[in-house]
XYZ file of C-alpha atoms in Angstrom:
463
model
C 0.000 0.000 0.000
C 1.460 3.161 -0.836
C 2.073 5.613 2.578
C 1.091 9.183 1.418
C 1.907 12.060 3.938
C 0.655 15.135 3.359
C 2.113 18.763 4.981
C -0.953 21.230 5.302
C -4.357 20.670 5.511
C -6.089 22.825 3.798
C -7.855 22.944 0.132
C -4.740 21.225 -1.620
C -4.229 19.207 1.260
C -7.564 17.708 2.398
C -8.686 17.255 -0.868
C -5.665 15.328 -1.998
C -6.094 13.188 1.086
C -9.868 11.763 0.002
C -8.450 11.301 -3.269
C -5.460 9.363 -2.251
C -7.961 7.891 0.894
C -10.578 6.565 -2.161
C -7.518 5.310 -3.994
C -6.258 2.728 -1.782
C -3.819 4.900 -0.186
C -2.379 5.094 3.406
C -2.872 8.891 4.338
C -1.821 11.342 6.875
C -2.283 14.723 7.002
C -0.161 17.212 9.285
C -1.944 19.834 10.129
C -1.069 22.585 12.670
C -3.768 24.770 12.700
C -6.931 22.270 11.734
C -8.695 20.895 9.115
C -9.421 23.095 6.137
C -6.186 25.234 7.402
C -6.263 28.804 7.177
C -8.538 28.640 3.909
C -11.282 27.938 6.640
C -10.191 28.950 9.560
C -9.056 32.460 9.106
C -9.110 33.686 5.033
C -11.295 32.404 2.731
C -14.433 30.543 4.890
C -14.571 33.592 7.141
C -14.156 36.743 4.742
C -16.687 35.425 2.427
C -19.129 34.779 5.499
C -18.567 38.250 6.684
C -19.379 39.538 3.071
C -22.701 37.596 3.138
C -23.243 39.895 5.959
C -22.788 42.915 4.443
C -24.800 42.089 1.539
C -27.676 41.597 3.380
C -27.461 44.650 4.665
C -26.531 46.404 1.560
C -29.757 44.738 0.493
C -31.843 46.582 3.195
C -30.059 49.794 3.036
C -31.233 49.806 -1.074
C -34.530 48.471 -0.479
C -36.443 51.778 -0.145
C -36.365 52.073 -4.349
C -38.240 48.839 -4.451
C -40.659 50.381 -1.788
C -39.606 48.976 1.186
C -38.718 51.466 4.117
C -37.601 50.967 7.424
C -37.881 53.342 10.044
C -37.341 53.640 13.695
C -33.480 52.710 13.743
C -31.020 54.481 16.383
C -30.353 58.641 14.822
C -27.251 58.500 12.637
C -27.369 54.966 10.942
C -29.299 54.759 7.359
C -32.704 53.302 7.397
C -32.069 52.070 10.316
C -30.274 49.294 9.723
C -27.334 48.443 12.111
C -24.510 45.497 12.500
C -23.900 43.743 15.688
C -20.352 43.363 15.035
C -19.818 41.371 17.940
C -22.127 38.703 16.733
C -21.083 39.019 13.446
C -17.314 37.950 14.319
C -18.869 35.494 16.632
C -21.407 33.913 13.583
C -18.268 34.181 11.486
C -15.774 32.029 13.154
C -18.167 30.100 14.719
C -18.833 28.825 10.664
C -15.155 28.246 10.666
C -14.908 26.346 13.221
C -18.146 23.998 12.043
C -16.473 23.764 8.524
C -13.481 22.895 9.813
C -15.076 20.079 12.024
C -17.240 18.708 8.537
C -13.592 18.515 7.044
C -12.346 16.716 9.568
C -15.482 14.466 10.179
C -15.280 13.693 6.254
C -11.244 12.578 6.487
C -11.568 10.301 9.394
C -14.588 8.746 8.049
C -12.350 7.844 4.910
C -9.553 6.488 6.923
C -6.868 9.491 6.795
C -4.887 9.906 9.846
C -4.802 14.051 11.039
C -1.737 14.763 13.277
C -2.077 18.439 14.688
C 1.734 19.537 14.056
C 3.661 21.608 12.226
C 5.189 19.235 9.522
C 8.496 19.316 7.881
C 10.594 17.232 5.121
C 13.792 15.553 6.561
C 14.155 14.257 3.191
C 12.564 13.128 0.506
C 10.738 10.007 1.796
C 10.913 10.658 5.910
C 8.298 13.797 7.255
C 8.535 15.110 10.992
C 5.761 15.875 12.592
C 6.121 17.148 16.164
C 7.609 14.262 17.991
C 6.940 11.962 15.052
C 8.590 11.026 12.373
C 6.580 9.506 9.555
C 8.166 7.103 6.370
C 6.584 8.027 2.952
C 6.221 7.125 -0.583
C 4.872 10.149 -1.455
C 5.240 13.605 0.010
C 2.653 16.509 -1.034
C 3.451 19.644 0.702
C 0.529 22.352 0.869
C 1.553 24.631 3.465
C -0.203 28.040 1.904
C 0.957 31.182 2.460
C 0.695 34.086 4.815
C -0.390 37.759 4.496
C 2.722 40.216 3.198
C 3.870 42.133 6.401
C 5.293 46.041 4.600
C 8.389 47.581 6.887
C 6.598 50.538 8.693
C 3.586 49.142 8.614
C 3.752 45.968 11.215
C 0.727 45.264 12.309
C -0.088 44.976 16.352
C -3.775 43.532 15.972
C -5.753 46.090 17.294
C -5.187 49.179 15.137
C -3.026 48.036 12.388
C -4.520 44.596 11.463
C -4.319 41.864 8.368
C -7.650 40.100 7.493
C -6.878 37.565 9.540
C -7.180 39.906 12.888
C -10.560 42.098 11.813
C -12.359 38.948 13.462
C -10.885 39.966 17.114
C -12.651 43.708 17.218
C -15.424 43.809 19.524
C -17.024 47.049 17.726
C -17.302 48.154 13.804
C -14.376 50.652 12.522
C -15.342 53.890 12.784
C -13.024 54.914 9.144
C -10.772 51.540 7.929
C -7.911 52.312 5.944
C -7.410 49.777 3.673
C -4.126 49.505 2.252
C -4.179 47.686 -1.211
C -6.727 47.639 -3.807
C -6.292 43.694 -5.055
C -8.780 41.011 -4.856
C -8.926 40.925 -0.891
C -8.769 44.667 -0.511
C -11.322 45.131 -2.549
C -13.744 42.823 -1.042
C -13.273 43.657 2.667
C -13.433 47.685 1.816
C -16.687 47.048 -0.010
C -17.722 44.639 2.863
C -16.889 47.343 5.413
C -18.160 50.101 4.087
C -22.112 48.220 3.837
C -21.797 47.227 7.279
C -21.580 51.126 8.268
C -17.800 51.918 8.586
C -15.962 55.103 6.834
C -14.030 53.598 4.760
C -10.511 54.718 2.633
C -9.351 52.617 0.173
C -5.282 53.398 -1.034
C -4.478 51.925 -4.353
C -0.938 52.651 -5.329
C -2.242 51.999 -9.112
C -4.079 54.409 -11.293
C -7.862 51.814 -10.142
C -8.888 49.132 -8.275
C -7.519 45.674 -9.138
C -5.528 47.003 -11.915
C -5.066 42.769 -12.611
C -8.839 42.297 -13.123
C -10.961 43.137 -16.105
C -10.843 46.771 -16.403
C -14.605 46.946 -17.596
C -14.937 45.296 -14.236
C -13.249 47.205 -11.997
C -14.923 50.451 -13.573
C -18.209 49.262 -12.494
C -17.355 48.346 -8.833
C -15.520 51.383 -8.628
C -18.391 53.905 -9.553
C -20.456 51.494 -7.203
C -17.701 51.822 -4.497
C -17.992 56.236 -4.883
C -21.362 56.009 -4.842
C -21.734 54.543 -1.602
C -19.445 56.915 -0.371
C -16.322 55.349 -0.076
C -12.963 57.132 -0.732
C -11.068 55.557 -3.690
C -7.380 56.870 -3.702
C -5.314 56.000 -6.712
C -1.813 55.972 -7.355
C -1.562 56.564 -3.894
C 1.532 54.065 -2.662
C 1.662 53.965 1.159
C 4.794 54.285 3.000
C 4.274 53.821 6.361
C 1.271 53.246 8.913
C 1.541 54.735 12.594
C -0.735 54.573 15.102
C -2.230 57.633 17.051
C -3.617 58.259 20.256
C -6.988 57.046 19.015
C -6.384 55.586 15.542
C -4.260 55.225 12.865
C -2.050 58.093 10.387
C -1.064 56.431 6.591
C 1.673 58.616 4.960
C 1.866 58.047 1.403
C 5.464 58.214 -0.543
C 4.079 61.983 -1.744
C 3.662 63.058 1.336
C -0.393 63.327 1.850
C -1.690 61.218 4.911
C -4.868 59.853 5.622
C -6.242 59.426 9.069
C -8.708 56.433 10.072
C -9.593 55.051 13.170
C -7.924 51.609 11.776
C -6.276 50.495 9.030
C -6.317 46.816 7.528
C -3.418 45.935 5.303
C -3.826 43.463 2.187
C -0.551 44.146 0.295
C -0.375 40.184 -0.855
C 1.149 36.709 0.525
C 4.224 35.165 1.279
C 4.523 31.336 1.542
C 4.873 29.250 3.790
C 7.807 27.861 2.688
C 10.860 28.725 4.786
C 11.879 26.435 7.925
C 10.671 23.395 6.926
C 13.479 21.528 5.161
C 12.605 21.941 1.378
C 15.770 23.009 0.125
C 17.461 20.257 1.876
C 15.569 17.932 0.655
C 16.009 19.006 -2.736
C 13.114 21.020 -3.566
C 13.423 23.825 -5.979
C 11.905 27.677 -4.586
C 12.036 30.596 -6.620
C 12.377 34.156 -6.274
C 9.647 34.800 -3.814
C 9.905 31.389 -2.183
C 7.325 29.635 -3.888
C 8.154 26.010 -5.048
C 8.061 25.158 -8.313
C 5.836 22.950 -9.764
C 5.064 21.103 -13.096
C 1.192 21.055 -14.388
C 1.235 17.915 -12.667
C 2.036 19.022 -9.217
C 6.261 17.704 -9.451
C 8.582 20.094 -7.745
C 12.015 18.688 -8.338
C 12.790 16.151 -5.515
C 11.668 12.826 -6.984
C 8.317 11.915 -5.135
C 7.285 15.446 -3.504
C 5.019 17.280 -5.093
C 2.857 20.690 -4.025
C -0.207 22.055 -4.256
C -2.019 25.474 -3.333
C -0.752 29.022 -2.118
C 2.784 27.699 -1.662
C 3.152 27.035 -5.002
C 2.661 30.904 -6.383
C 0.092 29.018 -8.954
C -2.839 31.331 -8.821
C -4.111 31.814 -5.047
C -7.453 30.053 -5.345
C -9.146 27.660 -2.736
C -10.407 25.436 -6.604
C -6.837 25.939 -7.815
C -5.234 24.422 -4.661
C -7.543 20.943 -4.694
C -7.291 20.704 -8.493
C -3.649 20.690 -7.792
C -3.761 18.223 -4.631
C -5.965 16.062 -7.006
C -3.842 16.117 -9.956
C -0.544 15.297 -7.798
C -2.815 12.284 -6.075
C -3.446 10.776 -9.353
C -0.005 11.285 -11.243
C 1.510 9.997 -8.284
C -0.751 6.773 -8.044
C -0.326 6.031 -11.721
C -4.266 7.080 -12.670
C -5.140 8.886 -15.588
C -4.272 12.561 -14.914
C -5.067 16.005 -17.260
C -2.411 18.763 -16.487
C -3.735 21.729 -14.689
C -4.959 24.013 -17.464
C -4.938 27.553 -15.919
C -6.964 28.816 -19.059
C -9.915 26.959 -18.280
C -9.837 28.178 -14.492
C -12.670 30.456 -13.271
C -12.467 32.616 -10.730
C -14.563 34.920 -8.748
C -14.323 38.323 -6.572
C -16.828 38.806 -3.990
C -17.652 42.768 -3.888
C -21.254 43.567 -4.370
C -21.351 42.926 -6.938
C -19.122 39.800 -7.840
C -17.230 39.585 -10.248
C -16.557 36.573 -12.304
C -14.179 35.890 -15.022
C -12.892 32.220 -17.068
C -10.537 31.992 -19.879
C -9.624 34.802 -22.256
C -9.063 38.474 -21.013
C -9.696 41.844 -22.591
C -5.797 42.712 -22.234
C -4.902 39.746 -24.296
C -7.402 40.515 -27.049
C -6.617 44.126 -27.073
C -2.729 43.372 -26.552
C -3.522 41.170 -30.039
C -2.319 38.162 -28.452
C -5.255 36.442 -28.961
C -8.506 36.876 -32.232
C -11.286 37.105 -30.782
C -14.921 38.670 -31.340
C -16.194 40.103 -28.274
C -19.914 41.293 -26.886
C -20.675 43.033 -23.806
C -24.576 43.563 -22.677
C -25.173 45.248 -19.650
C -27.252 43.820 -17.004
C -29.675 47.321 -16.879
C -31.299 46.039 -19.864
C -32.126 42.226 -18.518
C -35.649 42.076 -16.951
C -34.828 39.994 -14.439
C -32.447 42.599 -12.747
C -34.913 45.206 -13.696
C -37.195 43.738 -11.173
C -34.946 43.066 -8.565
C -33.908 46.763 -8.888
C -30.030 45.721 -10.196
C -28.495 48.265 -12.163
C -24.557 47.873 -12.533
C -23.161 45.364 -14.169
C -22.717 43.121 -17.724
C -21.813 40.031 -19.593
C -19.187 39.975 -21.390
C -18.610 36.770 -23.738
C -15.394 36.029 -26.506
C -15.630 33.848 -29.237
C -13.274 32.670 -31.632
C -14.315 34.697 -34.903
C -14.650 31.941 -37.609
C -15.354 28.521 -35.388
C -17.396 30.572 -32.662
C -15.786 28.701 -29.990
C -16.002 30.297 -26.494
C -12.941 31.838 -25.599
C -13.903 33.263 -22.280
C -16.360 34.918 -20.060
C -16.654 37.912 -17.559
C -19.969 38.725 -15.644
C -20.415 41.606 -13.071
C -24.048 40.870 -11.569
C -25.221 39.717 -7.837
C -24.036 35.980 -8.020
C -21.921 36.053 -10.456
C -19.752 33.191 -8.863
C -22.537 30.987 -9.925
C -23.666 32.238 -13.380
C -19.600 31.721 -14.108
C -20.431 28.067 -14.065
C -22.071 28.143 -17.790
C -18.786 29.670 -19.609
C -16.801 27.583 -17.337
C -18.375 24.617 -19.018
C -18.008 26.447 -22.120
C -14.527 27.160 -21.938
C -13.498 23.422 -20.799
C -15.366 21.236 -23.620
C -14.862 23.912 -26.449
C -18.583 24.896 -26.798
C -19.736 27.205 -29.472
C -21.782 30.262 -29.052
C -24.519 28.777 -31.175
C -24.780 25.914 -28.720
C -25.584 28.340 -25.776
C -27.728 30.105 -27.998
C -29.697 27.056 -28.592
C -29.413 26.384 -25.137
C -32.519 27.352 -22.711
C -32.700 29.874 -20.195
C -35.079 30.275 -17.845
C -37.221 33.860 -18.468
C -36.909 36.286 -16.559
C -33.656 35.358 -15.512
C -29.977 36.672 -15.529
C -28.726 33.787 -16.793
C -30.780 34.992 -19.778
C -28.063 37.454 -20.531
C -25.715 34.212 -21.340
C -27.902 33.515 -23.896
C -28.608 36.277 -25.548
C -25.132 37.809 -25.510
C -24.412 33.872 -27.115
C -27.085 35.256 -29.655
C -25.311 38.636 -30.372
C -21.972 36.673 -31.297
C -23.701 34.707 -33.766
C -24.647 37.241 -36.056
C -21.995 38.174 -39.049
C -21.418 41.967 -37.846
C -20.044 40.569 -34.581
C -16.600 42.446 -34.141
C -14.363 43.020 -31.153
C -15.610 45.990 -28.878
């Protein structure tokens, strides 16, 4: 029986152990934190729960143009409509905890063995594990990453924070500073600013999530201004000092901005130093990510990676598609390399954002021929009604096959209407075959369709 030990436990890690578990395998997972790792227990499991949240109560706040009012609420607060922070944070990692709990529940039921330690490689085949030391065939190492600490800017958990500390306040910010105007940043300003908080977002680029679709990010920003947040661009900060009752950020030209806190989402590091890769033989770049083939290999024979630690796009999906993959190439199944143009990924501001396979910047940049349609979601009936107004569907094709190229959407739930052009984009589907396809009316799925439609006719050129 082949002895698989794996070194993290969350996405790439847990989901490589059911796969190796259903396989045959002999399985342990080293875990230090607990099952579902900081995926669940602190990043992705919580943040999204917290932006749940906040869309409720975004909801509420825009219900009076549907004609719904709510009065009666304490003087000062919109409509009336308040968060109990402290039992948000409380609901919040309370859901952590549970998922991480179902995780575990599921691997024990499947026969993998969970030892709470920090894991490390003594070499190629031999793992330690606290006081353990465990023989292997097969080593998978998916030990994630950690948020980017910026000198100047430490933070101390209670003004200056990461994500993973905004859990620990016991009231709302009165102003957050976020630093950073990625993915994360994004989502947590937006998140903030519906649950009530002044909020300052500092993007050292000329807009937010200058790596997203820029259609995209237009949208969200003019959403973002019109709920009265602050949007500062090209705005780099330099350092982040705390005051006698909040937090000053001085930015490299000199302006500050004051805030009663300030949350700091500048990017990851890995989790890759300390725990006897290089010794073993394991290849890191640059930044300290290991290097990996599409089938999971780093270079030591037998040890392969998977998730955050590996630099390969930092998505939860990403992370068990690459556990899986390394599972089955290392168990001799039939295995597809990870194919990062077929991967679909989601933002979730309010609204989401979803995008899969080919980007504007690559058909504009003329790297790739494509015919393009965008329809905006003011003109579907369905989002009429439900009183949505910002937002599209954006659809490629190739221009003489019509093959789907790639998708974006910006809509409430876009991380779900994604799915169709993900299936699009992984079997090669043509835009007359999701033109032909049925859509439920009224529906915003409906805009899939019809922008399908659009595509099919001869005049359809790149916009």
């Amino acid at each position: 029986m082949t002895r698989i030990v794996i070194i993290g436990g969350g996405p790439g890690g847990y989901e490589a152990a059911l796969v190796a578990a259903q396989l045959g395998a002999e399985v342990t997972v080293v875990e230090r934190e607990g099952p579902g790792g900081a995926c669940v227990l602190t990043d992705c499991v919580p943040s999204k729960t917290l932006i749940a949240t906040s869309v409720r109560k975004q909801a509420l706040l825009d219900a009076s143009s549907l004609g719904v009012s709510f009065t009666g609420g304490p003087d000062g607060d919109v409509g009336g409509v308040t968060a109990d922070m402290p039992l948000v944070n409380k609901r919040v990692m309370e859901l952590a905890r549970h998922q991480s709990a179902d995780i575990a529940a599921r691997l024990v039921a499947e026969g993998v063995e969970i030892v709470n330690a920090s894991g490390r490689l003594v070499d190629p085949r031999i793992v330690k594990a606290g006081d353990r030391t465990i023989q292997a065939d097969v080593v998978i190492v998916a030990t994630g990453a950690t948020p980017r600490v910026l000198p100047g800017a430490e933070p101390d958990g209670e003004r200056v924070l990461t994500w993973r500390q905004l859990y620990d306040l016991d009231e709302l910010p009165e102003h957050l500073i976020v630093v950073g105007s990625g993915v994360t940043g994004a989502e947590f300003a937006g998140a903030y600013r519906s649950l009530g908080s002044e909020v300052t977002l500092v993007s050292s680029r000329d807009r937010m999530m200058p790596n997203e679709d820029a259609d995209a990010a237009e949208v969200l920003e003019n959403v973002y201004r019109r709920r009265g947040m602050n949007v500062m661009g090209r705005s780099r900060a330099s350092s982040v000092k705390r005051t006698a009752d909040g937090v000053v950020v001085t930015l490299e030209d000199g302006r500050t901005a004051e805030g009663s806190h300030c949350l700091m989402t500048v990017g990851m590091v890995p989790n890759t130093s300390g725990i006897g890769l290089e010794e073993a033989g394991v290849t890191l770049d640059r930044g300290g990510f290991i290097q990996v083939d599409k089938v999971s290999r780093t270079s030591a024979p037998g040890v392969y990676a998977a998730g955050d630690c590996t630099g390969v796009l930092m998505l939860a999906s990403v992370a068990a598609m690459q556990g899986r993959i390394a599972v089955w190439h290392a168990l001799g199944e039939a295995v597809q390399p990870l194919r990062l143009a077929t991967v679909a990924s989601a933002i979730f501001t309010d609204p989401e954002i979803a995008a899969v396979g080919v980007a504007q910047r690559q058909v504009e940049a003329g790297e790739v021929e494509a015919n393009v349609v965008k329809l905006p979601l003011a003109t579907n009936a369905r989002a009429k009604m439900q009183g949505f107004h910002d937002g599209f569907v954006k659809l490629f094709c190739r221009p003489h096959t019509g093959i789907v190229l790639g998708g974006v959407i910006v809509a409430p739930r876009a991380s779900e209407l994604i799915l169709a052009l993900s299936v699009a984009v992984q079997h090669r589907l043509t835009v007359d075959q999701l033109a032909h396809t049925f859509a439920v009316y009224p529906s915003l799925s409906g805009s899939i369709t019809e922008a399908a439609r659009r595509l099919m006719l001869p005049t359809a050129t790149v916009i």
